[in-house]
Short mmCIF file of N, CA and C in Angstrom, two decimals:
data_model
loop_
_atom_site.label_atom_id
_atom_site.label_comp_id
_atom_site.label_asym_id
_atom_site.label_seq_id
_atom_site.Cartn_x
_atom_site.Cartn_y
_atom_site.Cartn_z
N GLN A 507 196.16 112.64 89.04
CA GLN A 507 196.14 112.21 87.65
C GLN A 507 196.33 110.44 87.99
N ILE A 508 194.74 109.94 87.99
CA ILE A 508 195.08 108.73 88.06
C ILE A 508 195.32 108.46 86.60
N SER A 509 196.24 106.76 85.99
CA SER A 509 196.08 106.73 85.41
C SER A 509 194.69 104.95 85.02
N PRO A 510 194.41 105.00 83.52
CA PRO A 510 193.50 104.45 83.61
C PRO A 510 193.38 102.98 84.41
N GLN A 511 194.75 102.39 84.31
CA GLN A 511 195.17 101.09 85.07
C GLN A 511 194.63 101.40 86.26
N GLN A 512 194.83 102.24 87.04
CA GLN A 512 195.18 102.21 88.12
C GLN A 512 193.82 102.16 88.89
N PHE A 513 193.00 103.38 88.18
CA PHE A 513 191.30 103.68 88.28
C PHE A 513 190.96 101.82 87.57
N GLN A 514 191.18 100.91 87.18
CA GLN A 514 190.04 99.46 87.19
C GLN A 514 190.75 98.82 88.27
N GLN A 515 191.80 99.19 88.53
CA GLN A 515 192.73 98.59 89.93
C GLN A 515 191.98 98.81 90.41
N VAL A 516 191.49 100.33 91.07
CA VAL A 516 190.44 100.61 92.23
C VAL A 516 189.05 99.45 92.03
N LEU A 517 188.44 100.03 91.16
CA LEU A 517 187.12 99.72 91.26
C LEU A 517 187.23 97.75 91.28
N GLN A 518 188.59 96.94 91.22
CA GLN A 518 188.75 95.60 90.89
C GLN A 518 188.47 95.43 92.99
N VAL A 519 190.19 96.27 93.49
CA VAL A 519 189.56 96.15 94.92
C VAL A 519 188.86 96.60 95.77
N PHE A 520 187.99 97.18 95.48
CA PHE A 520 186.89 98.86 95.97
C PHE A 520 185.48 99.09 95.48
N SER A 521 185.37 97.75 94.70
CA SER A 521 184.64 97.29 93.89
C SER A 521 183.50 99.15 93.20
N PRO A 522 182.60 99.07 92.41
CA PRO A 522 182.45 99.78 91.23
C PRO A 522 181.39 101.35 92.72
N GLU A 523 180.88 100.99 93.67
CA GLU A 523 180.59 101.39 94.49
C GLU A 523 181.46 103.45 95.46
N VAL A 524 182.50 102.81 94.99
CA VAL A 524 183.66 103.76 94.94
C VAL A 524 183.72 105.51 94.14
N LEU A 525 182.41 104.86 93.37
CA LEU A 525 182.44 105.80 91.86
C LEU A 525 181.35 106.55 92.48
N GLY A 526 181.48 108.31 91.89
CA GLY A 526 180.45 109.24 92.37
C GLY A 526 179.83 109.14 90.86
N THR A 527 178.72 110.22 91.46
CA THR A 527 177.64 110.03 90.12
C THR A 527 178.57 111.21 88.45
N ASN A 528 179.84 110.76 88.72
CA ASN A 528 180.38 111.59 87.78
C ASN A 528 181.19 110.96 86.87
N GLY A 529 180.61 109.84 88.03
CA GLY A 529 182.19 108.55 87.06
C GLY A 529 183.02 108.36 87.43
N LYS A 530 183.94 109.69 88.44
CA LYS A 530 185.20 109.32 89.02
C LYS A 530 185.23 108.72 90.22
N VAL A 531 186.62 108.14 90.43
CA VAL A 531 186.46 107.63 92.38
C VAL A 531 185.66 109.03 93.33
N ASP A 532 184.66 108.87 94.16
CA ASP A 532 185.14 110.02 94.78
C ASP A 532 185.92 109.31 96.01
N ARG A 533 186.32 110.11 96.41
CA ARG A 533 187.82 110.48 97.33
C ARG A 533 187.23 110.46 99.14
N ARG A 534 186.13 110.76 98.88
CA ARG A 534 185.28 110.37 100.29
C ARG A 534 184.85 108.91 100.49
N ILE A 535 184.47 108.98 99.97
CA ILE A 535 184.34 106.82 99.77
C ILE A 535 184.92 105.86 100.21
N LEU A 536 186.05 106.40 98.99
CA LEU A 536 187.24 105.55 98.86
C LEU A 536 187.72 105.96 100.63
N GLY A 537 187.66 107.12 100.82
CA GLY A 537 188.80 107.12 102.57
C GLY A 537 187.81 106.51 103.42
N THR A 538 186.71 106.82 103.72
CA THR A 538 186.00 106.14 104.62
C THR A 538 185.86 104.21 104.77
N LYS A 539 186.27 103.58 103.33
CA LYS A 539 186.98 102.67 103.72
C LYS A 539 188.25 102.62 103.85
N VAL A 540 189.58 103.37 103.02
CA VAL A 540 190.06 102.87 103.58
C VAL A 540 190.84 103.21 105.08
N PHE A 541 190.37 103.84 105.68
CA PHE A 541 190.68 104.57 106.98
C PHE A 541 190.23 103.91 108.05
N ARG A 542 189.27 102.72 107.92
CA ARG A 542 188.93 101.87 108.75
C ARG A 542 189.55 100.75 108.96
N ASP A 543 190.00 100.28 107.46
CA ASP A 543 191.19 99.19 107.33
C ASP A 543 192.26 99.16 106.41
N PRO A 544 193.26 98.61 108.23
CA PRO A 544 194.60 99.07 106.95
C PRO A 544 194.89 98.33 105.94
N THR A 545 194.27 96.98 105.77
CA THR A 545 194.94 96.29 104.34
C THR A 545 194.49 96.77 103.60
N LEU A 546 192.77 97.56 103.77
CA LEU A 546 192.22 97.94 102.44
C LEU A 546 193.78 99.24 102.21
N MET A 547 194.16 100.16 103.23
CA MET A 547 195.02 100.96 103.09
C MET A 547 196.06 101.23 102.25
N LYS A 548 196.77 99.72 102.85
CA LYS A 548 197.90 99.13 102.35
C LYS A 548 197.58 98.92 100.49
N ARG A 549 195.76 98.44 99.82
CA ARG A 549 196.11 98.42 98.62
C ARG A 549 196.09 99.30 97.83
N LEU A 550 195.40 100.65 98.48
CA LEU A 550 195.13 101.63 98.17
C LEU A 550 196.88 102.38 97.77
N CYS A 551 197.93 101.89 98.75
CA CYS A 551 198.95 102.79 98.40
C CYS A 551 199.82 102.11 97.52
N ASP A 552 199.85 100.80 97.84
CA ASP A 552 200.32 99.54 96.54
C ASP A 552 199.96 100.76 95.01
N ILE A 553 198.37 100.59 95.14
CA ILE A 553 198.14 101.02 93.42
C ILE A 553 198.70 102.07 93.35
N SER A 554 198.61 103.31 94.27
CA SER A 554 198.43 104.86 93.83
C SER A 554 200.31 105.62 93.94
N TRP A 555 200.92 104.70 95.03
CA TRP A 555 201.75 105.35 95.50
C TRP A 555 203.21 105.78 94.19
N PRO A 556 203.44 103.82 93.60
CA PRO A 556 204.26 103.95 91.69
C PRO A 556 203.54 105.28 91.12
N ARG A 557 202.14 105.63 90.59
CA ARG A 557 201.88 106.80 90.17
C ARG A 557 202.21 108.16 90.58
N ILE A 558 202.20 108.28 92.09
CA ILE A 558 202.37 109.67 92.55
C ILE A 558 204.04 109.49 92.38
N MET A 559 205.01 108.83 93.12
CA MET A 559 206.13 108.71 92.64
C MET A 559 206.94 108.92 90.66
N GLU A 560 206.28 108.31 90.48
CA GLU A 560 206.33 108.85 88.86
C GLU A 560 205.77 110.17 88.27
N LEU A 561 204.64 110.90 88.93
CA LEU A 561 204.47 111.97 88.76
C LEU A 561 205.38 113.25 89.22
N PHE A 562 205.78 112.90 90.56
CA PHE A 562 206.41 113.75 91.21
C PHE A 562 207.86 113.90 90.44
N GLN A 563 208.99 112.56 89.94
CA GLN A 563 210.17 112.56 89.12
C GLN A 563 209.74 113.36 87.86
N GLN A 564 209.02 113.06 87.17
CA GLN A 564 208.73 114.10 86.07
C GLN A 564 208.72 115.76 86.37
N ARG A 565 207.88 116.14 87.43
CA ARG A 565 208.59 117.67 87.49
C ARG A 565 209.58 117.94 87.75
N ILE A 566 210.14 117.40 88.91
CA ILE A 566 211.24 117.45 88.89
C ILE A 566 212.16 117.52 87.54
N ASP A 567 212.28 116.60 86.98
CA ASP A 567 212.77 116.20 85.97
C ASP A 567 212.88 117.69 84.64
N ARG A 568 211.42 118.15 84.72
CA ARG A 568 210.65 118.99 84.02
C ARG A 568 211.96 121.05 84.93
N LEU A 569 212.13 120.56 86.16
CA LEU A 569 212.47 121.51 86.46
C LEU A 569 213.96 121.40 86.03
N VAL A 570 214.26 120.97 86.08
CA VAL A 570 216.14 120.93 86.17
C VAL A 570 216.44 121.25 84.50
N ALA A 571 215.34 121.10 83.64
CA ALA A 571 215.31 121.00 82.21
C ALA A 571 215.32 122.58 81.81
N GLU A 572 214.20 122.78 82.95
CA GLU A 572 214.21 124.61 82.80
C GLU A 572 215.44 125.63 82.31
N ASP A 573 216.30 124.58 83.49
CA ASP A 573 217.64 125.50 83.52
C ASP A 573 218.21 124.44 83.58
N PRO A 574 219.34 123.90 83.06
CA PRO A 574 220.35 122.60 83.16
C PRO A 574 221.94 123.68 83.71
N GLU A 575 221.96 124.49 83.15
CA GLU A 575 223.28 125.46 83.91
C GLU A 575 223.05 126.06 84.62
N ASN A 576 222.13 125.18 85.56
CA ASN A 576 221.98 126.52 86.93
C ASN A 576 222.93 125.74 88.18
N PRO A 577 224.20 126.66 88.89
CA PRO A 577 225.01 125.89 89.51
C PRO A 577 224.51 125.68 90.73
N ASN A 578 223.73 126.35 91.46
CA ASN A 578 222.79 126.07 92.73
C ASN A 578 222.06 124.28 91.79
N PRO A 579 221.87 123.48 93.80
CA PRO A 579 221.31 122.45 93.37
C PRO A 579 219.56 122.23 93.83
N LEU A 580 219.08 121.73 93.34
CA LEU A 580 217.62 121.78 93.00
C LEU A 580 217.49 120.94 94.93
N PHE A 581 216.26 122.49 95.42
CA PHE A 581 215.84 121.50 96.76
C PHE A 581 213.89 121.77 96.22
N VAL A 582 213.71 120.05 96.48
CA VAL A 582 212.85 120.01 96.40
C VAL A 582 212.11 119.42 97.61
N VAL A 583 210.60 119.74 97.42
CA VAL A 583 209.89 118.66 99.08
C VAL A 583 208.81 118.34 98.49
N MET A 584 208.81 117.05 98.99
CA MET A 584 207.28 116.36 98.83
C MET A 584 206.47 115.87 99.97
N GLU A 585 205.21 116.95 100.22
CA GLU A 585 204.64 116.92 101.47
C GLU A 585 203.53 115.77 101.27
N ALA A 586 203.54 114.30 102.36
CA ALA A 586 203.32 113.79 102.35
C ALA A 586 202.44 112.83 103.65
N ALA A 587 201.39 112.91 103.75
CA ALA A 587 200.64 112.60 105.61
C ALA A 587 201.21 111.02 105.40
N ILE A 588 201.11 110.65 104.37
CA ILE A 588 201.33 108.81 105.39
C ILE A 588 201.99 108.23 103.86
N LEU A 589 203.80 108.78 104.38
CA LEU A 589 204.43 108.29 103.40
C LEU A 589 205.10 107.83 103.74
N ILE A 590 206.00 107.75 105.38
CA ILE A 590 205.90 107.05 106.77
C ILE A 590 205.55 106.85 107.88
N GLU A 591 204.85 105.61 108.19
CA GLU A 591 204.17 105.16 108.94
C GLU A 591 205.19 104.23 109.66
#
């Protein structure tokens, strides 16, 4: 889920040419740009990771809230291909 603010940031950094015919960001087009240029990859990560972490934290909070009396610790795994480079 991309926020409206992130959507605008992506358009400002990568231009409207990254939009598909449906008006959404076309990941294929965007990917071609960022995988060729490490600077653009960093810009995309700077835009997207705060939102990714926010959504991830919301999911963890929901899981904890579902069973707050559970004595077992919550174990959560986040798969992220480019989290660490």
